[in-house]
Amino acid sequence: KNQRIVSFGDVHGDITALRTFLITARVLDPESTNDNPRWSGGDTICVQTGDVLDRGDDELACFRLLATLSRQAKESGGALLLLYGNHESLNAAGLFQYANPGGNAEFESTIGSRIDYNYGSNRWRLQFAGNQPSRWASFEPGGLLAENMLGNMLVACVVGRTVFVHAGLQAVHLKGDEEFNGISKLNMEARDWILKDCLGGGIGASSPVWMRDYSQPNDKEPKNPYAKTMIGTLPLNVQRMVMGHTPQYKINAAMNGRAWRIDVGASQGVMGGTPEVLEI
């Protein structure tokens, strides 16, 4: 369709960095506000490669902005696609060690206080004692925001000749789903975990939201001697893989342009790097 394709990496609860990403990508009207954002990208396809959560104070504000723009993009014939990162996985598992005090306060004021009001009591917090009740009630499998927020995120997606994923893909991740090259299976498994009352999911060094085989060391060729073979044997008709997860000093490519690393550590909770956007 000759649509513009743009992508940017980890946000980590930094609304200022997110706005800069979106304005740089030319998909957010810079005159619009966070409460009333306006999609300006027309039929552009924009992919955010995961990790909106943790390390910052504005996680829910970031999600609200992205969700609003996603709806507007669809109405304009474009798309804003959100990928599932390892920090979304951590929150869905009740692991909040990377959450900021300011971020927890945002969940308390936005989520916890409303639950207190609706129940007329704060006794619901006892079941989450010692584990950030407002955050855990939001993201536990089947939780308040599990379906509307995490359940709408993708583990991976193919747009044109590019596959987008938070951390990386190996051939083993794509087995057992020949019709859709394994990607639909990955996305369904993640959604099932998020929506059902069970534990599991993408926690582990070799998973698509955790691996660093294509992205370490930063701004250099991967140190994993098998990385080129791994990316070359993916059963996908694509030219490149775009990923976030591992902070780089700037957007860069490795392995003759097969792997693009776009996490520039833009959040003040990470490196405070300059937001950059990849246009394909």
mmCIF file of C-alpha atoms in Angstrom:
data_model
loop_
_atom_site.group_PDB
_atom_site.id
_atom_site.type_symbol
_atom_site.label_atom_id
_atom_site.label_comp_id
_atom_site.label_asym_id
_atom_site.label_seq_id
_atom_site.Cartn_x
_atom_site.Cartn_y
_atom_site.Cartn_z
ATOM 1 C CA LYS A 1 0.000 0.000 0.000
ATOM 2 C CA ASN A 2 3.060 2.280 0.076
ATOM 3 C CA GLN A 3 2.279 3.318 3.640
ATOM 4 C CA ARG A 4 4.928 4.940 5.812
ATOM 5 C CA ILE A 5 6.322 2.549 8.410
ATOM 6 C CA VAL A 6 7.947 3.990 11.536
ATOM 7 C CA SER A 7 9.020 2.456 14.821
ATOM 8 C CA PHE A 8 10.453 3.471 18.175
ATOM 9 C CA GLY A 9 11.662 1.657 21.256
ATOM 10 C CA ASP A 10 11.336 1.555 25.029
ATOM 11 C CA VAL A 11 9.351 4.323 26.756
ATOM 12 C CA HIS A 12 9.529 3.253 30.422
ATOM 13 C CA GLY A 13 6.923 5.588 31.854
ATOM 14 C CA ASP A 14 8.416 8.830 30.501
ATOM 15 C CA ILE A 15 5.613 10.876 28.926
ATOM 16 C CA THR A 16 8.023 13.574 27.718
ATOM 17 C CA ALA A 17 10.149 11.036 25.865
ATOM 18 C CA LEU A 18 7.014 9.414 24.436
ATOM 19 C CA ARG A 19 5.738 12.722 23.060
ATOM 20 C CA THR A 20 9.125 13.377 21.476
ATOM 21 C CA PHE A 21 9.095 9.931 19.852
ATOM 22 C CA LEU A 22 5.599 10.480 18.449
ATOM 23 C CA ILE A 23 6.248 14.018 17.220
ATOM 24 C CA THR A 24 9.543 12.942 15.638
ATOM 25 C CA ALA A 25 7.645 10.132 13.901
ATOM 26 C CA ARG A 26 5.155 12.752 12.641
ATOM 27 C CA VAL A 27 2.172 10.872 14.044
ATOM 28 C CA LEU A 28 1.257 13.238 16.926
ATOM 29 C CA ASP A 29 0.108 16.801 16.388
ATOM 30 C CA PRO A 30 2.621 18.774 18.485
ATOM 31 C CA GLU A 31 -0.070 21.336 19.326
ATOM 32 C CA SER A 32 -2.283 18.708 20.954
ATOM 33 C CA THR A 33 -2.169 17.835 24.648
ATOM 34 C CA ASN A 34 -1.639 14.563 26.474
ATOM 35 C CA ASP A 35 -5.289 14.560 27.544
ATOM 36 C CA ASN A 36 -6.551 15.320 24.024
ATOM 37 C CA PRO A 37 -3.917 14.024 21.606
ATOM 38 C CA ARG A 38 -4.456 14.153 17.842
ATOM 39 C CA TRP A 39 -3.108 11.573 15.423
ATOM 40 C CA SER A 40 -1.397 13.358 12.538
ATOM 41 C CA GLY A 41 0.067 10.361 10.748
ATOM 42 C CA GLY A 42 -2.719 9.629 8.271
ATOM 43 C CA ASP A 43 -2.284 6.042 7.071
ATOM 44 C CA THR A 44 1.168 5.654 8.666
ATOM 45 C CA ILE A 45 1.870 2.365 10.443
ATOM 46 C CA CYS A 46 3.745 3.019 13.697
ATOM 47 C CA VAL A 47 5.122 0.186 15.847
ATOM 48 C CA GLN A 48 6.176 0.726 19.466
ATOM 49 C CA THR A 49 8.396 -2.214 20.421
ATOM 50 C CA GLY A 50 7.404 -2.670 24.075
ATOM 51 C CA ASP A 51 8.411 -1.668 27.599
ATOM 52 C CA VAL A 52 6.026 1.180 28.283
ATOM 53 C CA LEU A 53 5.965 0.079 31.934
ATOM 54 C CA ASP A 54 8.426 0.540 34.839
ATOM 55 C CA ARG A 55 11.275 2.956 35.638
ATOM 56 C CA GLY A 56 9.129 6.093 35.173
ATOM 57 C CA ASP A 57 6.351 8.084 36.839
ATOM 58 C CA ASP A 58 3.874 8.303 33.935
ATOM 59 C CA GLU A 59 3.111 4.708 32.927
ATOM 60 C CA LEU A 60 -0.681 5.023 32.841
ATOM 61 C CA ALA A 61 -0.483 8.429 31.166
ATOM 62 C CA CYS A 62 1.718 6.904 28.465
ATOM 63 C CA PHE A 63 -0.740 4.070 27.886
ATOM 64 C CA ARG A 64 -3.699 6.449 27.712
ATOM 65 C CA LEU A 65 -1.918 8.560 25.107
ATOM 66 C CA LEU A 66 -0.968 5.520 23.032
ATOM 67 C CA ALA A 67 -4.429 3.948 23.289
ATOM 68 C CA THR A 68 -6.136 7.153 22.136
ATOM 69 C CA LEU A 69 -3.780 7.550 19.196
ATOM 70 C CA SER A 70 -4.204 3.891 18.273
ATOM 71 C CA ARG A 71 -7.961 4.351 17.923
ATOM 72 C CA GLN A 72 -7.503 7.532 15.893
ATOM 73 C CA ALA A 73 -4.888 5.899 13.664
ATOM 74 C CA LYS A 74 -7.286 3.074 12.797
ATOM 75 C CA GLU A 75 -9.969 5.603 11.865
ATOM 76 C CA SER A 76 -7.450 7.314 9.548
ATOM 77 C CA GLY A 77 -6.462 4.109 7.774
ATOM 78 C CA GLY A 78 -3.189 3.779 9.671
ATOM 79 C CA ALA A 79 -2.152 1.836 12.738
ATOM 80 C CA LEU A 80 -0.323 2.263 16.028
ATOM 81 C CA LEU A 81 0.766 -1.204 17.138
ATOM 82 C CA LEU A 82 2.026 -1.855 20.666
ATOM 83 C CA LEU A 83 4.341 -4.767 21.385
ATOM 84 C CA TYR A 84 4.664 -6.690 24.617
ATOM 85 C CA GLY A 85 7.997 -6.181 26.401
ATOM 86 C CA ASN A 86 9.723 -7.931 29.268
ATOM 87 C CA HIS A 87 8.573 -5.234 31.704
ATOM 88 C CA GLU A 88 4.954 -5.881 30.738
ATOM 89 C CA SER A 89 5.708 -9.558 31.380
ATOM 90 C CA LEU A 90 7.188 -8.740 34.797
ATOM 91 C CA ASN A 91 4.128 -6.722 35.809
ATOM 92 C CA ALA A 92 1.766 -9.481 34.656
ATOM 93 C CA ALA A 93 3.702 -11.857 36.926
ATOM 94 C CA GLY A 94 3.496 -9.536 39.946
ATOM 95 C CA LEU A 95 7.202 -8.654 39.834
ATOM 96 C CA PHE A 96 7.474 -4.928 40.478
ATOM 97 C CA GLN A 97 11.121 -4.440 41.423
ATOM 98 C CA TYR A 98 11.673 -2.003 38.534
ATOM 99 C CA ALA A 99 8.664 0.200 39.323
ATOM 100 C CA ASN A 100 9.361 3.762 40.472
ATOM 101 C CA PRO A 101 7.795 5.201 43.633
ATOM 102 C CA GLY A 102 6.259 7.873 41.412
ATOM 103 C CA GLY A 103 4.821 5.212 39.135
ATOM 104 C CA ASN A 104 3.311 3.361 42.079
ATOM 105 C CA ALA A 105 1.802 6.632 43.281
ATOM 106 C CA GLU A 106 0.195 7.074 39.850
ATOM 107 C CA PHE A 107 -1.433 3.642 40.172
ATOM 108 C CA GLU A 108 -2.608 4.468 43.696
ATOM 109 C CA SER A 109 -4.234 7.745 42.673
ATOM 110 C CA THR A 110 -5.715 6.417 39.427
ATOM 111 C CA ILE A 111 -6.626 2.808 40.298
ATOM 112 C CA GLY A 112 -6.389 2.160 44.035
ATOM 113 C CA SER A 113 -8.388 5.155 45.197
ATOM 114 C CA ARG A 114 -11.242 4.272 42.832
ATOM 115 C CA ILE A 115 -11.366 0.683 44.067
ATOM 116 C CA ASP A 116 -11.440 1.959 47.663
ATOM 117 C CA TYR A 117 -14.342 4.244 46.753
ATOM 118 C CA ASN A 118 -16.310 1.585 44.862
ATOM 119 C CA TYR A 119 -15.956 -0.972 47.654
ATOM 120 C CA GLY A 120 -16.337 1.564 50.434
ATOM 121 C CA SER A 121 -13.367 -0.152 52.041
ATOM 122 C CA ASN A 122 -9.682 -0.854 51.536
ATOM 123 C CA ARG A 123 -9.873 -4.463 52.727
ATOM 124 C CA TRP A 124 -9.448 -5.697 49.137
ATOM 125 C CA ARG A 125 -5.784 -4.746 49.538
ATOM 126 C CA LEU A 126 -5.184 -7.581 52.004
ATOM 127 C CA GLN A 127 -4.996 -10.178 49.218
ATOM 128 C CA PHE A 128 -2.117 -8.209 47.669
ATOM 129 C CA ALA A 129 -0.400 -7.365 50.955
ATOM 130 C CA GLY A 130 3.195 -6.284 50.502
ATOM 131 C CA ASN A 131 3.026 -6.330 46.700
ATOM 132 C CA GLN A 132 1.746 -2.971 45.381
ATOM 133 C CA PRO A 133 -2.011 -3.713 45.546
ATOM 134 C CA SER A 134 -3.099 -1.149 42.942
ATOM 135 C CA ARG A 135 -0.528 -2.286 40.391
ATOM 136 C CA TRP A 136 -1.075 -6.000 40.992
ATOM 137 C CA ALA A 137 -4.867 -5.669 40.817
ATOM 138 C CA SER A 138 -4.358 -4.019 37.425
ATOM 139 C CA PHE A 139 -1.969 -6.460 35.788
ATOM 140 C CA GLU A 140 -2.509 -9.893 37.343
ATOM 141 C CA PRO A 141 -3.889 -12.424 34.815
ATOM 142 C CA GLY A 142 -7.516 -11.419 34.408
ATOM 143 C CA GLY A 143 -6.879 -8.129 36.260
ATOM 144 C CA LEU A 144 -8.496 -4.740 35.751
ATOM 145 C CA LEU A 145 -6.218 -3.677 32.887
ATOM 146 C CA ALA A 146 -5.079 -7.103 31.683
ATOM 147 C CA GLU A 147 -7.493 -7.347 28.755
ATOM 148 C CA ASN A 148 -7.821 -3.713 27.682
ATOM 149 C CA MET A 149 -4.134 -2.913 27.999
ATOM 150 C CA LEU A 150 -1.825 -5.927 27.990
ATOM 151 C CA GLY A 151 -4.227 -8.163 26.066
ATOM 152 C CA ASN A 152 -4.112 -5.822 23.066
ATOM 153 C CA MET A 153 -0.326 -5.944 22.809
ATOM 154 C CA LEU A 154 1.491 -8.244 20.396
ATOM 155 C CA VAL A 155 4.621 -10.287 21.011
ATOM 156 C CA ALA A 156 5.653 -9.816 17.386
ATOM 157 C CA CYS A 157 4.230 -8.578 14.104
ATOM 158 C CA VAL A 158 5.224 -8.477 10.450
ATOM 159 C CA VAL A 159 4.683 -5.262 8.490
ATOM 160 C CA GLY A 160 5.772 -5.482 4.882
ATOM 161 C CA ARG A 161 9.222 -7.107 4.826
ATOM 162 C CA THR A 162 10.016 -6.299 8.466
ATOM 163 C CA VAL A 163 9.368 -8.299 11.629
ATOM 164 C CA PHE A 164 9.058 -6.292 14.845
ATOM 165 C CA VAL A 165 9.631 -7.788 18.302
ATOM 166 C CA HIS A 166 10.737 -6.500 21.687
ATOM 167 C CA ALA A 167 13.944 -8.504 22.121
ATOM 168 C CA GLY A 168 14.357 -10.973 19.262
ATOM 169 C CA LEU A 169 13.127 -14.142 17.596
ATOM 170 C CA GLN A 170 14.651 -17.549 17.021
ATOM 171 C CA ALA A 171 13.374 -20.298 14.746
ATOM 172 C CA VAL A 172 12.285 -22.317 17.796
ATOM 173 C CA HIS A 173 9.828 -19.558 18.768
ATOM 174 C CA LEU A 174 7.998 -19.961 15.457
ATOM 175 C CA LYS A 175 7.484 -23.727 15.347
ATOM 176 C CA GLY A 176 4.063 -25.327 15.208
ATOM 177 C CA ASP A 177 2.161 -22.674 13.268
ATOM 178 C CA GLU A 178 3.096 -22.948 9.609
ATOM 179 C CA GLU A 179 0.151 -20.941 8.289
ATOM 180 C CA PHE A 180 1.135 -17.808 10.197
ATOM 181 C CA ASN A 181 4.881 -18.452 10.568
ATOM 182 C CA GLY A 182 4.473 -18.991 14.306
ATOM 183 C CA ILE A 183 3.800 -15.345 15.111
ATOM 184 C CA SER A 184 0.047 -15.740 15.607
ATOM 185 C CA LYS A 185 0.755 -18.630 17.989
ATOM 186 C CA LEU A 186 3.109 -16.445 20.043
ATOM 187 C CA ASN A 187 0.527 -13.680 20.259
ATOM 188 C CA MET A 188 -2.296 -16.045 21.241
ATOM 189 C CA GLU A 189 -0.197 -17.715 23.935
ATOM 190 C CA ALA A 190 0.690 -14.360 25.490
ATOM 191 C CA ARG A 191 -2.924 -13.216 25.409
ATOM 192 C CA ASP A 192 -4.099 -16.475 26.987
ATOM 193 C CA TRP A 193 -1.608 -16.044 29.825
ATOM 194 C CA ILE A 194 -2.618 -12.439 30.446
ATOM 195 C CA LEU A 195 -6.350 -13.132 30.483
ATOM 196 C CA LYS A 196 -6.459 -16.426 32.373
ATOM 197 C CA ASP A 197 -5.881 -17.017 36.060
ATOM 198 C CA CYS A 198 -2.597 -18.877 35.668
ATOM 199 C CA LEU A 199 1.127 -18.281 35.862
ATOM 200 C CA GLY A 200 3.648 -18.696 33.085
ATOM 201 C CA GLY A 201 4.459 -16.586 30.064
ATOM 202 C CA GLY A 202 7.517 -15.028 28.540
ATOM 203 C CA ILE A 203 9.966 -14.848 31.418
ATOM 204 C CA GLY A 204 13.354 -16.293 30.561
ATOM 205 C CA ALA A 205 16.621 -15.371 28.886
ATOM 206 C CA SER A 206 15.799 -16.946 25.515
ATOM 207 C CA SER A 207 12.238 -15.669 25.107
ATOM 208 C CA PRO A 208 11.186 -13.065 22.486
ATOM 209 C CA VAL A 209 10.878 -10.424 25.219
ATOM 210 C CA TRP A 210 14.119 -11.216 27.082
ATOM 211 C CA MET A 211 16.855 -12.416 24.698
ATOM 212 C CA ARG A 212 19.818 -10.184 23.819
ATOM 213 C CA ASP A 213 21.504 -12.360 21.199
ATOM 214 C CA TYR A 214 21.162 -9.715 18.476
ATOM 215 C CA SER A 215 21.673 -6.574 20.549
ATOM 216 C CA GLN A 216 24.727 -6.979 22.798
ATOM 217 C CA PRO A 217 27.129 -5.291 22.991
ATOM 218 C CA ASN A 218 25.373 -2.048 22.189
ATOM 219 C CA ASP A 219 26.226 -0.269 18.918
ATOM 220 C CA LYS A 220 28.443 -3.185 17.832
ATOM 221 C CA GLU A 221 28.074 -6.532 16.092
ATOM 222 C CA PRO A 222 26.522 -9.187 18.370
ATOM 223 C CA LYS A 223 28.956 -11.129 20.527
ATOM 224 C CA ASN A 224 26.915 -14.320 20.141
ATOM 225 C CA PRO A 225 28.788 -16.244 17.416
ATOM 226 C CA TYR A 226 25.552 -17.921 16.329
ATOM 227 C CA ALA A 227 23.522 -14.714 15.950
ATOM 228 C CA LYS A 228 23.945 -14.462 12.173
ATOM 229 C CA THR A 229 22.933 -18.096 11.709
ATOM 230 C CA MET A 230 19.965 -17.682 14.058
ATOM 231 C CA ILE A 231 18.546 -14.655 12.273
ATOM 232 C CA GLY A 232 19.254 -16.191 8.880
ATOM 233 C CA THR A 233 17.244 -19.339 9.582
ATOM 234 C CA LEU A 234 13.993 -17.672 10.650
ATOM 235 C CA PRO A 235 11.087 -19.113 8.626
ATOM 236 C CA LEU A 236 9.865 -15.636 7.714
ATOM 237 C CA ASN A 237 9.820 -13.877 4.356
ATOM 238 C CA VAL A 238 11.338 -10.694 5.774
ATOM 239 C CA GLN A 239 14.434 -8.595 5.149
ATOM 240 C CA ARG A 240 15.037 -7.332 8.666
ATOM 241 C CA MET A 241 14.177 -7.647 12.351
ATOM 242 C CA VAL A 242 13.533 -4.513 14.428
ATOM 243 C CA MET A 243 13.882 -4.770 18.203
ATOM 244 C CA GLY A 244 14.167 -2.709 21.389
ATOM 245 C CA HIS A 245 15.021 -4.010 24.883
ATOM 246 C CA THR A 246 18.792 -3.393 24.992
ATOM 247 C CA PRO A 247 19.724 0.318 25.202
ATOM 248 C CA GLN A 248 21.951 1.630 22.417
ATOM 249 C CA TYR A 249 23.624 5.022 22.102
ATOM 250 C CA LYS A 250 21.740 5.556 18.848
ATOM 251 C CA ILE A 251 19.619 3.521 16.446
ATOM 252 C CA ASN A 252 21.903 1.133 14.597
ATOM 253 C CA ALA A 253 21.958 -1.964 12.404
ATOM 254 C CA ALA A 254 24.018 -5.142 12.650
ATOM 255 C CA MET A 255 24.621 -8.210 10.515
ATOM 256 C CA ASN A 256 24.377 -6.370 7.186
ATOM 257 C CA GLY A 257 21.124 -4.664 8.079
ATOM 258 C CA ARG A 258 19.301 -7.808 9.216
ATOM 259 C CA ALA A 259 19.010 -6.627 12.852
ATOM 260 C CA TRP A 260 17.980 -3.091 13.760
ATOM 261 C CA ARG A 261 18.334 -2.079 17.424
ATOM 262 C CA ILE A 262 16.121 0.906 18.260
ATOM 263 C CA ASP A 263 16.029 1.187 22.076
ATOM 264 C CA VAL A 264 17.969 4.408 22.714
ATOM 265 C CA GLY A 265 17.376 4.511 26.477
ATOM 266 C CA ALA A 266 15.267 7.656 26.097
ATOM 267 C CA SER A 267 13.507 7.449 29.466
ATOM 268 C CA GLN A 268 15.016 9.482 32.290
ATOM 269 C CA GLY A 269 14.738 6.268 34.299
ATOM 270 C CA VAL A 270 17.194 4.537 31.949
ATOM 271 C CA MET A 271 19.804 6.722 30.179
ATOM 272 C CA GLY A 272 17.947 9.896 29.272
ATOM 273 C CA GLY A 273 19.022 9.374 25.664
ATOM 274 C CA THR A 274 17.771 11.425 22.728
ATOM 275 C CA PRO A 275 14.567 9.885 21.320
ATOM 276 C CA GLU A 276 15.090 8.543 17.799
ATOM 277 C CA VAL A 277 12.655 6.952 15.354
ATOM 278 C CA LEU A 278 13.328 4.398 12.621
ATOM 279 C CA GLU A 279 11.556 4.981 9.302
ATOM 280 C CA ILE A 280 11.537 2.092 6.855
#
